[in-house]
Amino acid sequence: MARMMPFRSLPERAARAGLIGFCALVFAFLLLPILVIIPLSFNAGSYLFFPLSGFSLRWYREVFSSPEWTAALQNSLIVATATAIVSTLLGSVAALGLMRLTPRMSAPLVALLLSPLFVPVIVTAVAVYFLYAQLGLDGSYAGLILAHTTLAVPFVIVVVRAALQGFDTVMLRAGASLGARPPVVFARVLLPLIAPAIAAGAVFAFMTSFDETVVALFVAGPDHRTLPLQMFEGVRDQISPAITAVATLLVLASAVFLSFVEGLRRVREKKFNS
C-alpha cells in the first residue's frame, strides 16, 4: 500500500515553501562569500579577479614549497594539537565535577568557566599579553598554548556537559552495587557513553586554536607564527592569491571536521537510545 502523505492546505504549503526559500537565501548569503574563494585559488593569474585568466595549481605549489607557509602550518598544528589535548582533559574533568554539584552551586561556576566565550577576544588578548610580560611567557609555545587553552576549554565544557545531562546516574550506582570500584565504573560505564562528546569537544578545541588570530597576534613570537597570522601578514603587506589556496584548504578541513563531529553526534545518540 502506498504511503499516505499528510494533507496540507494551500496556506500551509505556501508558508512551508516561503520558509524553505528564506532558509535557502540565508544559506546562500552565508556560504557564497566563502565558496567564491575556491575558484580564485585555481587562478593562473597574479591578481584576484573574475573571470579567471586560466586554471593552474601554481598557488598550491607555492604554499607547500614556501618555508614561511610550511613553518606557519607546522606551528599551527603543534599549538592546536597541544591545546586540544590540554583543553579536553581540563574541560572534561570540569564537566564531570559540575555534574556532581547542585544547580545552585554549579551556576556561578559555569558562568565563570564559560566567561571566555562572552568576553571580547581583544580584551583577553591584551590581558594575556600584560600577564605574560610579567611571567616571561610571551613569544613562546607554552604561552600560546595556555592562552588558546583558555579560549578552548569552554567549548569542551559545553559539549561534554550537554552529554552528561542526558546520562542516567543510576547506571553508575548499578555498577558500584555489583562491586566495581569507582575507576572501573568510570572506565567501563561512563567513559564509553560520553566518549563521542569528549572527542567532539577535542575537535572544537582544535579548531578554536587553529583558527585563532587575535590572541596569537599579541602572544606569538616571530618563530611561532601560526597559519592565521601568516595569512594576516599576507593580506596586510601584499595580497597574494596564495592566501586563497590556504583559505580553500582551511574550508575543506573545516568541512571534514564538522562532518566528523556530526558522525560523533549520531554515534552518541545511538548509544543513549540503545
PDB file of C-alpha atoms in Angstrom:
ATOM      1  CA  MET A   1       0.000   0.000   0.000  1.00  0.00           C
ATOM      2  CA  ALA A   2       1.321   3.405  -0.956  1.00  0.00           C
ATOM      3  CA  ARG A   3       2.241   5.565   1.957  1.00  0.00           C
ATOM      4  CA  MET A   4      -0.282   8.330   2.501  1.00  0.00           C
ATOM      5  CA  MET A   5       1.186  11.812   2.521  1.00  0.00           C
ATOM      6  CA  PRO A   6      -0.219  14.208   5.140  1.00  0.00           C
ATOM      7  CA  PHE A   7      -2.697  16.643   3.643  1.00  0.00           C
ATOM      8  CA  ARG A   8      -1.669  20.274   3.796  1.00  0.00           C
ATOM      9  CA  SER A   9      -3.838  23.187   2.909  1.00  0.00           C
ATOM     10  CA  LEU A  10      -2.726  25.772   0.384  1.00  0.00           C
ATOM     11  CA  PRO A  11      -1.719  28.368   3.023  1.00  0.00           C
ATOM     12  CA  GLU A  12       0.344  25.731   4.847  1.00  0.00           C
ATOM     13  CA  ARG A  13       2.133  24.722   1.642  1.00  0.00           C
ATOM     14  CA  ALA A  14       2.775  28.367   0.775  1.00  0.00           C
ATOM     15  CA  ALA A  15       4.173  29.048   4.254  1.00  0.00           C
ATOM     16  CA  ARG A  16       6.380  25.954   4.009  1.00  0.00           C
ATOM     17  CA  ALA A  17       7.678  26.999   0.587  1.00  0.00           C
ATOM     18  CA  GLY A  18       8.325  30.522   1.837  1.00  0.00           C
ATOM     19  CA  LEU A  19      10.243  29.190   4.853  1.00  0.00           C
ATOM     20  CA  ILE A  20      12.365  26.926   2.623  1.00  0.00           C
ATOM     21  CA  GLY A  21      13.090  29.825   0.276  1.00  0.00           C
ATOM     22  CA  PHE A  22      14.060  32.089   3.158  1.00  0.00           C
ATOM     23  CA  CYS A  23      16.406  29.434   4.582  1.00  0.00           C
ATOM     24  CA  ALA A  24      17.951  28.974   1.132  1.00  0.00           C
ATOM     25  CA  LEU A  25      18.624  32.716   0.886  1.00  0.00           C
ATOM     26  CA  VAL A  26      20.210  32.764   4.345  1.00  0.00           C
ATOM     27  CA  PHE A  27      22.474  29.827   3.481  1.00  0.00           C
ATOM     28  CA  ALA A  28      23.421  31.457   0.186  1.00  0.00           C
ATOM     29  CA  PHE A  29      24.231  34.719   1.974  1.00  0.00           C
ATOM     30  CA  LEU A  30      26.476  32.855   4.422  1.00  0.00           C
ATOM     31  CA  LEU A  31      28.150  30.406   2.053  1.00  0.00           C
ATOM     32  CA  LEU A  32      28.647  32.262  -1.231  1.00  0.00           C
ATOM     33  CA  PRO A  33      31.382  34.600   0.099  1.00  0.00           C
ATOM     34  CA  ILE A  34      33.245  31.502   1.281  1.00  0.00           C
ATOM     35  CA  LEU A  35      32.683  29.382  -1.816  1.00  0.00           C
ATOM     36  CA  VAL A  36      33.818  32.165  -4.167  1.00  0.00           C
ATOM     37  CA  ILE A  37      37.320  31.747  -2.724  1.00  0.00           C
ATOM     38  CA  ILE A  38      37.636  28.218  -4.120  1.00  0.00           C
ATOM     39  CA  PRO A  39      37.732  29.070  -7.864  1.00  0.00           C
ATOM     40  CA  LEU A  40      40.017  32.025  -7.149  1.00  0.00           C
ATOM     41  CA  SER A  41      42.590  29.647  -5.682  1.00  0.00           C
ATOM     42  CA  PHE A  42      42.953  27.976  -9.100  1.00  0.00           C
ATOM     43  CA  ASN A  43      43.512  31.226 -10.956  1.00  0.00           C
ATOM     44  CA  ALA A  44      46.571  31.216 -13.203  1.00  0.00           C
ATOM     45  CA  GLY A  45      46.994  34.987 -12.941  1.00  0.00           C
ATOM     46  CA  SER A  46      48.712  37.006 -10.254  1.00  0.00           C
ATOM     47  CA  TYR A  47      45.677  39.047  -9.211  1.00  0.00           C
ATOM     48  CA  LEU A  48      42.322  38.281  -7.620  1.00  0.00           C
ATOM     49  CA  PHE A  49      39.663  38.969 -10.225  1.00  0.00           C
ATOM     50  CA  PHE A  50      36.918  37.340 -12.287  1.00  0.00           C
ATOM     51  CA  PRO A  51      36.819  35.926 -14.887  1.00  0.00           C
ATOM     52  CA  LEU A  52      39.806  33.690 -14.248  1.00  0.00           C
ATOM     53  CA  SER A  53      42.727  34.073 -16.606  1.00  0.00           C
ATOM     54  CA  GLY A  54      43.270  30.312 -16.595  1.00  0.00           C
ATOM     55  CA  PHE A  55      43.321  27.181 -14.469  1.00  0.00           C
ATOM     56  CA  SER A  56      46.502  26.465 -12.512  1.00  0.00           C
ATOM     57  CA  LEU A  57      47.784  24.863  -9.312  1.00  0.00           C
ATOM     58  CA  ARG A  58      50.657  27.326  -9.012  1.00  0.00           C
ATOM     59  CA  TRP A  59      49.395  28.866  -5.773  1.00  0.00           C
ATOM     60  CA  TYR A  60      49.056  25.480  -4.087  1.00  0.00           C
ATOM     61  CA  ARG A  61      52.592  24.624  -5.186  1.00  0.00           C
ATOM     62  CA  GLU A  62      53.771  27.963  -3.820  1.00  0.00           C
ATOM     63  CA  VAL A  63      52.133  27.341  -0.454  1.00  0.00           C
ATOM     64  CA  PHE A  64      53.634  23.876   0.001  1.00  0.00           C
ATOM     65  CA  SER A  65      57.065  24.926  -1.257  1.00  0.00           C
ATOM     66  CA  SER A  66      57.297  28.162   0.743  1.00  0.00           C
ATOM     67  CA  PRO A  67      59.265  27.938   4.021  1.00  0.00           C
ATOM     68  CA  GLU A  68      57.064  30.649   5.560  1.00  0.00           C
ATOM     69  CA  TRP A  69      53.806  28.848   4.838  1.00  0.00           C
ATOM     70  CA  THR A  70      55.059  25.398   5.837  1.00  0.00           C
ATOM     71  CA  ALA A  71      56.553  26.740   9.080  1.00  0.00           C
ATOM     72  CA  ALA A  72      53.277  28.509   9.893  1.00  0.00           C
ATOM     73  CA  LEU A  73      51.314  25.310   9.211  1.00  0.00           C
ATOM     74  CA  GLN A  74      53.656  23.327  11.436  1.00  0.00           C
ATOM     75  CA  ASN A  75      53.310  25.852  14.257  1.00  0.00           C
ATOM     76  CA  SER A  76      49.519  25.817  13.968  1.00  0.00           C
ATOM     77  CA  LEU A  77      49.397  22.020  14.087  1.00  0.00           C
ATOM     78  CA  ILE A  78      51.680  21.874  17.127  1.00  0.00           C
ATOM     79  CA  VAL A  79      49.801  24.556  19.052  1.00  0.00           C
ATOM     80  CA  ALA A  80      46.325  23.304  18.089  1.00  0.00           C
ATOM     81  CA  THR A  81      47.122  19.678  18.941  1.00  0.00           C
ATOM     82  CA  ALA A  82      48.589  20.573  22.333  1.00  0.00           C
ATOM     83  CA  THR A  83      45.660  22.914  23.011  1.00  0.00           C
ATOM     84  CA  ALA A  84      43.145  20.210  22.114  1.00  0.00           C
ATOM     85  CA  ILE A  85      44.797  17.698  24.468  1.00  0.00           C
ATOM     86  CA  VAL A  86      45.050  20.066  27.449  1.00  0.00           C
ATOM     87  CA  SER A  87      41.585  21.596  26.866  1.00  0.00           C
ATOM     88  CA  THR A  88      39.932  18.192  26.541  1.00  0.00           C
ATOM     89  CA  LEU A  89      41.415  16.981  29.816  1.00  0.00           C
ATOM     90  CA  LEU A  90      40.553  20.152  31.745  1.00  0.00           C
ATOM     91  CA  GLY A  91      37.131  20.638  30.169  1.00  0.00           C
ATOM     92  CA  SER A  92      36.065  17.018  30.659  1.00  0.00           C
ATOM     93  CA  VAL A  93      37.140  16.992  34.308  1.00  0.00           C
ATOM     94  CA  ALA A  94      35.337  20.305  34.878  1.00  0.00           C
ATOM     95  CA  ALA A  95      32.160  18.985  33.264  1.00  0.00           C
ATOM     96  CA  LEU A  96      32.275  15.832  35.411  1.00  0.00           C
ATOM     97  CA  GLY A  97      32.770  17.946  38.531  1.00  0.00           C
ATOM     98  CA  LEU A  98      29.860  20.218  37.648  1.00  0.00           C
ATOM     99  CA  MET A  99      27.628  17.166  37.208  1.00  0.00           C
ATOM    100  CA  ARG A 100      28.015  16.320  40.907  1.00  0.00           C
ATOM    101  CA  LEU A 101      27.060  19.805  42.118  1.00  0.00           C
ATOM    102  CA  THR A 102      23.590  21.138  42.727  1.00  0.00           C
ATOM    103  CA  PRO A 103      22.225  23.644  40.185  1.00  0.00           C
ATOM    104  CA  ARG A 104      22.536  26.434  42.739  1.00  0.00           C
ATOM    105  CA  MET A 105      26.230  25.697  43.321  1.00  0.00           C
ATOM    106  CA  SER A 106      27.124  24.971  39.700  1.00  0.00           C
ATOM    107  CA  ALA A 107      25.500  28.084  38.167  1.00  0.00           C
ATOM    108  CA  PRO A 108      28.200  30.591  39.248  1.00  0.00           C
ATOM    109  CA  LEU A 109      30.965  28.141  38.353  1.00  0.00           C
ATOM    110  CA  VAL A 110      29.503  27.609  34.884  1.00  0.00           C
ATOM    111  CA  ALA A 111      29.298  31.360  34.361  1.00  0.00           C
ATOM    112  CA  LEU A 112      32.945  31.713  35.422  1.00  0.00           C
ATOM    113  CA  LEU A 113      34.218  28.832  33.284  1.00  0.00           C
ATOM    114  CA  LEU A 114      32.305  29.978  30.206  1.00  0.00           C
ATOM    115  CA  SER A 115      33.259  33.639  30.573  1.00  0.00           C
ATOM    116  CA  PRO A 116      35.915  33.470  27.787  1.00  0.00           C
ATOM    117  CA  LEU A 117      33.036  32.912  25.368  1.00  0.00           C
ATOM    118  CA  PHE A 118      31.464  36.256  26.275  1.00  0.00           C
ATOM    119  CA  VAL A 119      34.488  38.453  26.897  1.00  0.00           C
ATOM    120  CA  PRO A 120      35.720  40.152  23.693  1.00  0.00           C
ATOM    121  CA  VAL A 121      38.803  38.392  22.349  1.00  0.00           C
ATOM    122  CA  ILE A 122      40.767  41.637  22.163  1.00  0.00           C
ATOM    123  CA  VAL A 123      40.266  42.119  25.921  1.00  0.00           C
ATOM    124  CA  THR A 124      41.529  38.611  26.593  1.00  0.00           C
ATOM    125  CA  ALA A 125      44.490  39.164  24.275  1.00  0.00           C
ATOM    126  CA  VAL A 126      45.577  42.395  25.988  1.00  0.00           C
ATOM    127  CA  ALA A 127      45.162  40.874  29.461  1.00  0.00           C
ATOM    128  CA  VAL A 128      47.172  37.783  28.496  1.00  0.00           C
ATOM    129  CA  TYR A 129      49.876  39.943  26.930  1.00  0.00           C
ATOM    130  CA  PHE A 130      50.444  42.009  30.085  1.00  0.00           C
ATOM    131  CA  LEU A 131      50.339  38.883  32.272  1.00  0.00           C
ATOM    132  CA  TYR A 132      52.851  37.059  30.080  1.00  0.00           C
ATOM    133  CA  ALA A 133      55.130  40.105  30.066  1.00  0.00           C
ATOM    134  CA  GLN A 134      55.429  39.693  33.840  1.00  0.00           C
ATOM    135  CA  LEU A 135      55.865  35.907  33.714  1.00  0.00           C
ATOM    136  CA  GLY A 136      58.194  35.772  30.719  1.00  0.00           C
ATOM    137  CA  LEU A 137      55.842  33.561  28.682  1.00  0.00           C
ATOM    138  CA  ASP A 138      55.363  35.901  25.743  1.00  0.00           C
ATOM    139  CA  GLY A 139      56.806  34.689  22.459  1.00  0.00           C
ATOM    140  CA  SER A 140      56.800  31.002  23.474  1.00  0.00           C
ATOM    141  CA  TYR A 141      54.931  27.844  22.554  1.00  0.00           C
ATOM    142  CA  ALA A 142      53.862  27.325  26.172  1.00  0.00           C
ATOM    143  CA  GLY A 143      52.362  30.800  26.428  1.00  0.00           C
ATOM    144  CA  LEU A 144      50.445  30.472  23.175  1.00  0.00           C
ATOM    145  CA  ILE A 145      49.136  27.024  24.105  1.00  0.00           C
ATOM    146  CA  LEU A 146      47.963  28.207  27.530  1.00  0.00           C
ATOM    147  CA  ALA A 147      46.268  31.252  26.019  1.00  0.00           C
ATOM    148  CA  HIS A 148      44.467  29.134  23.417  1.00  0.00           C
ATOM    149  CA  THR A 149      43.517  26.639  26.123  1.00  0.00           C
ATOM    150  CA  THR A 150      41.725  29.440  27.966  1.00  0.00           C
ATOM    151  CA  LEU A 151      39.624  30.054  24.861  1.00  0.00           C
ATOM    152  CA  ALA A 152      39.055  26.380  24.023  1.00  0.00           C
ATOM    153  CA  VAL A 153      38.130  24.899  27.409  1.00  0.00           C
ATOM    154  CA  PRO A 154      34.594  26.433  27.428  1.00  0.00           C
ATOM    155  CA  PHE A 155      33.738  24.611  24.177  1.00  0.00           C
ATOM    156  CA  VAL A 156      34.742  21.282  25.710  1.00  0.00           C
ATOM    157  CA  ILE A 157      32.738  22.002  28.847  1.00  0.00           C
ATOM    158  CA  VAL A 158      29.615  22.875  26.861  1.00  0.00           C
ATOM    159  CA  VAL A 159      29.770  19.729  24.702  1.00  0.00           C
ATOM    160  CA  VAL A 160      30.637  17.255  27.475  1.00  0.00           C
ATOM    161  CA  ARG A 161      28.190  18.825  29.925  1.00  0.00           C
ATOM    162  CA  ALA A 162      25.401  18.516  27.368  1.00  0.00           C
ATOM    163  CA  ALA A 163      26.192  14.811  27.027  1.00  0.00           C
ATOM    164  CA  LEU A 164      26.228  14.332  30.788  1.00  0.00           C
ATOM    165  CA  GLN A 165      22.811  15.958  31.159  1.00  0.00           C
ATOM    166  CA  GLY A 166      21.296  13.037  29.267  1.00  0.00           C
ATOM    167  CA  PHE A 167      23.209  10.445  31.281  1.00  0.00           C
ATOM    168  CA  ASP A 168      21.335   8.278  33.779  1.00  0.00           C
ATOM    169  CA  THR A 169      23.365   8.171  37.002  1.00  0.00           C
ATOM    170  CA  VAL A 170      21.514   5.002  38.028  1.00  0.00           C
ATOM    171  CA  MET A 171      23.933   3.136  35.768  1.00  0.00           C
ATOM    172  CA  LEU A 172      26.843   4.318  37.913  1.00  0.00           C
ATOM    173  CA  ARG A 173      25.132   3.154  41.093  1.00  0.00           C
ATOM    174  CA  ALA A 174      24.317  -0.172  39.439  1.00  0.00           C
ATOM    175  CA  GLY A 175      27.965  -0.709  38.570  1.00  0.00           C
ATOM    176  CA  ALA A 176      29.018   0.179  42.124  1.00  0.00           C
ATOM    177  CA  SER A 177      26.402  -2.175  43.578  1.00  0.00           C
ATOM    178  CA  LEU A 178      27.947  -5.033  41.595  1.00  0.00           C
ATOM    179  CA  GLY A 179      31.275  -4.469  43.309  1.00  0.00           C
ATOM    180  CA  ALA A 180      33.095  -2.367  40.735  1.00  0.00           C
ATOM    181  CA  ARG A 181      35.458   0.290  42.066  1.00  0.00           C
ATOM    182  CA  PRO A 182      34.892   3.941  41.004  1.00  0.00           C
ATOM    183  CA  PRO A 183      37.745   3.902  38.413  1.00  0.00           C
ATOM    184  CA  VAL A 184      36.301   0.741  36.873  1.00  0.00           C
ATOM    185  CA  VAL A 185      32.788   2.222  36.779  1.00  0.00           C
ATOM    186  CA  PHE A 186      34.135   5.354  35.131  1.00  0.00           C
ATOM    187  CA  ALA A 187      36.211   3.454  32.554  1.00  0.00           C
ATOM    188  CA  ARG A 188      33.594   0.843  31.625  1.00  0.00           C
ATOM    189  CA  VAL A 189      30.281   2.653  32.101  1.00  0.00           C
ATOM    190  CA  LEU A 190      30.591   6.416  31.949  1.00  0.00           C
ATOM    191  CA  LEU A 191      33.553   6.937  29.619  1.00  0.00           C
ATOM    192  CA  PRO A 192      32.280   4.801  26.694  1.00  0.00           C
ATOM    193  CA  LEU A 193      28.972   6.674  26.701  1.00  0.00           C
ATOM    194  CA  ILE A 194      30.435  10.179  26.744  1.00  0.00           C
ATOM    195  CA  ALA A 195      33.496   9.372  24.605  1.00  0.00           C
ATOM    196  CA  PRO A 196      31.853  10.758  21.413  1.00  0.00           C
ATOM    197  CA  ALA A 197      31.128  14.049  23.232  1.00  0.00           C
ATOM    198  CA  ILE A 198      34.708  14.224  24.525  1.00  0.00           C
ATOM    199  CA  ALA A 199      36.021  13.619  21.007  1.00  0.00           C
ATOM    200  CA  ALA A 200      33.692  16.304  19.641  1.00  0.00           C
ATOM    201  CA  GLY A 201      34.925  18.725  22.306  1.00  0.00           C
ATOM    202  CA  ALA A 202      38.511  17.949  21.295  1.00  0.00           C
ATOM    203  CA  VAL A 203      37.667  18.738  17.670  1.00  0.00           C
ATOM    204  CA  PHE A 204      36.117  22.078  18.653  1.00  0.00           C
ATOM    205  CA  ALA A 205      39.151  22.894  20.815  1.00  0.00           C
ATOM    206  CA  PHE A 206      41.484  22.063  17.920  1.00  0.00           C
ATOM    207  CA  MET A 207      39.503  24.227  15.501  1.00  0.00           C
ATOM    208  CA  THR A 208      39.345  27.101  18.008  1.00  0.00           C
ATOM    209  CA  SER A 209      43.115  27.140  18.374  1.00  0.00           C
ATOM    210  CA  PHE A 210      43.873  26.502  14.709  1.00  0.00           C
ATOM    211  CA  ASP A 211      41.695  29.417  13.581  1.00  0.00           C
ATOM    212  CA  GLU A 212      42.574  31.931  16.332  1.00  0.00           C
ATOM    213  CA  THR A 213      44.306  35.162  15.267  1.00  0.00           C
ATOM    214  CA  VAL A 214      43.855  37.981  17.804  1.00  0.00           C
ATOM    215  CA  VAL A 215      45.493  36.345  20.838  1.00  0.00           C
ATOM    216  CA  ALA A 216      48.267  34.919  18.660  1.00  0.00           C
ATOM    217  CA  LEU A 217      48.914  38.404  17.308  1.00  0.00           C
ATOM    218  CA  PHE A 218      49.718  39.602  20.842  1.00  0.00           C
ATOM    219  CA  VAL A 219      51.391  36.489  22.252  1.00  0.00           C
ATOM    220  CA  ALA A 220      53.160  34.594  19.448  1.00  0.00           C
ATOM    221  CA  GLY A 221      56.790  35.365  18.761  1.00  0.00           C
ATOM    222  CA  PRO A 222      58.489  35.620  15.339  1.00  0.00           C
ATOM    223  CA  ASP A 223      59.386  31.919  15.418  1.00  0.00           C
ATOM    224  CA  HIS A 224      55.894  30.821  16.462  1.00  0.00           C
ATOM    225  CA  ARG A 225      53.816  32.478  13.767  1.00  0.00           C
ATOM    226  CA  THR A 226      50.685  30.433  13.103  1.00  0.00           C
ATOM    227  CA  LEU A 227      48.839  29.955   9.831  1.00  0.00           C
ATOM    228  CA  PRO A 228      46.148  32.606  10.521  1.00  0.00           C
ATOM    229  CA  LEU A 229      48.909  35.059  11.440  1.00  0.00           C
ATOM    230  CA  GLN A 230      50.739  34.286   8.215  1.00  0.00           C
ATOM    231  CA  MET A 231      47.526  34.922   6.278  1.00  0.00           C
ATOM    232  CA  PHE A 232      47.002  38.188   8.145  1.00  0.00           C
ATOM    233  CA  GLU A 233      50.530  39.312   7.315  1.00  0.00           C
ATOM    234  CA  GLY A 234      49.986  38.364   3.670  1.00  0.00           C
ATOM    235  CA  VAL A 235      46.816  40.434   3.437  1.00  0.00           C
ATOM    236  CA  ARG A 236      48.425  43.408   5.179  1.00  0.00           C
ATOM    237  CA  ASP A 237      51.659  43.515   3.180  1.00  0.00           C
ATOM    238  CA  GLN A 238      50.685  42.242  -0.254  1.00  0.00           C
ATOM    239  CA  ILE A 239      47.540  40.407  -1.318  1.00  0.00           C
ATOM    240  CA  SER A 240      48.686  37.190  -2.965  1.00  0.00           C
ATOM    241  CA  PRO A 241      46.432  34.502  -4.489  1.00  0.00           C
ATOM    242  CA  ALA A 242      48.343  32.045  -2.313  1.00  0.00           C
ATOM    243  CA  ILE A 243      46.058  33.186   0.502  1.00  0.00           C
ATOM    244  CA  THR A 244      43.061  31.857  -1.419  1.00  0.00           C
ATOM    245  CA  ALA A 245      44.753  28.464  -1.709  1.00  0.00           C
ATOM    246  CA  VAL A 246      45.298  28.345   2.054  1.00  0.00           C
ATOM    247  CA  ALA A 247      41.724  29.546   2.665  1.00  0.00           C
ATOM    248  CA  THR A 248      40.385  26.777   0.407  1.00  0.00           C
ATOM    249  CA  LEU A 249      42.338  24.164   2.332  1.00  0.00           C
ATOM    250  CA  LEU A 250      41.001  25.552   5.608  1.00  0.00           C
ATOM    251  CA  VAL A 251      37.414  25.436   4.294  1.00  0.00           C
ATOM    252  CA  LEU A 252      37.858  21.800   3.277  1.00  0.00           C
ATOM    253  CA  ALA A 253      39.423  20.963   6.650  1.00  0.00           C
ATOM    254  CA  SER A 254      36.521  22.641   8.471  1.00  0.00           C
ATOM    255  CA  ALA A 255      34.024  20.638   6.406  1.00  0.00           C
ATOM    256  CA  VAL A 256      35.833  17.401   7.297  1.00  0.00           C
ATOM    257  CA  PHE A 257      35.931  18.286  10.996  1.00  0.00           C
ATOM    258  CA  LEU A 258      32.243  19.234  11.062  1.00  0.00           C
ATOM    259  CA  SER A 259      31.331  16.003   9.298  1.00  0.00           C
ATOM    260  CA  PHE A 260      33.349  14.128  11.913  1.00  0.00           C
ATOM    261  CA  VAL A 261      31.508  15.934  14.721  1.00  0.00           C
ATOM    262  CA  GLU A 262      28.149  15.096  13.128  1.00  0.00           C
ATOM    263  CA  GLY A 263      29.186  11.457  12.953  1.00  0.00           C
ATOM    264  CA  LEU A 264      30.114  11.533  16.627  1.00  0.00           C
ATOM    265  CA  ARG A 265      26.739  13.063  17.457  1.00  0.00           C
ATOM    266  CA  ARG A 266      24.929  10.212  15.710  1.00  0.00           C
ATOM    267  CA  VAL A 267      27.080   7.635  17.475  1.00  0.00           C
ATOM    268  CA  ARG A 268      26.264   9.247  20.816  1.00  0.00           C
ATOM    269  CA  GLU A 269      22.524   9.220  20.066  1.00  0.00           C
ATOM    270  CA  LYS A 270      22.657   5.526  19.183  1.00  0.00           C
ATOM    271  CA  LYS A 271      24.472   4.724  22.433  1.00  0.00           C
ATOM    272  CA  PHE A 272      21.980   6.641  24.573  1.00  0.00           C
ATOM    273  CA  ASN A 273      18.987   5.193  22.724  1.00  0.00           C
ATOM    274  CA  SER A 274      20.258   1.616  22.863  1.00  0.00           C
TER     275      SER A 274
END
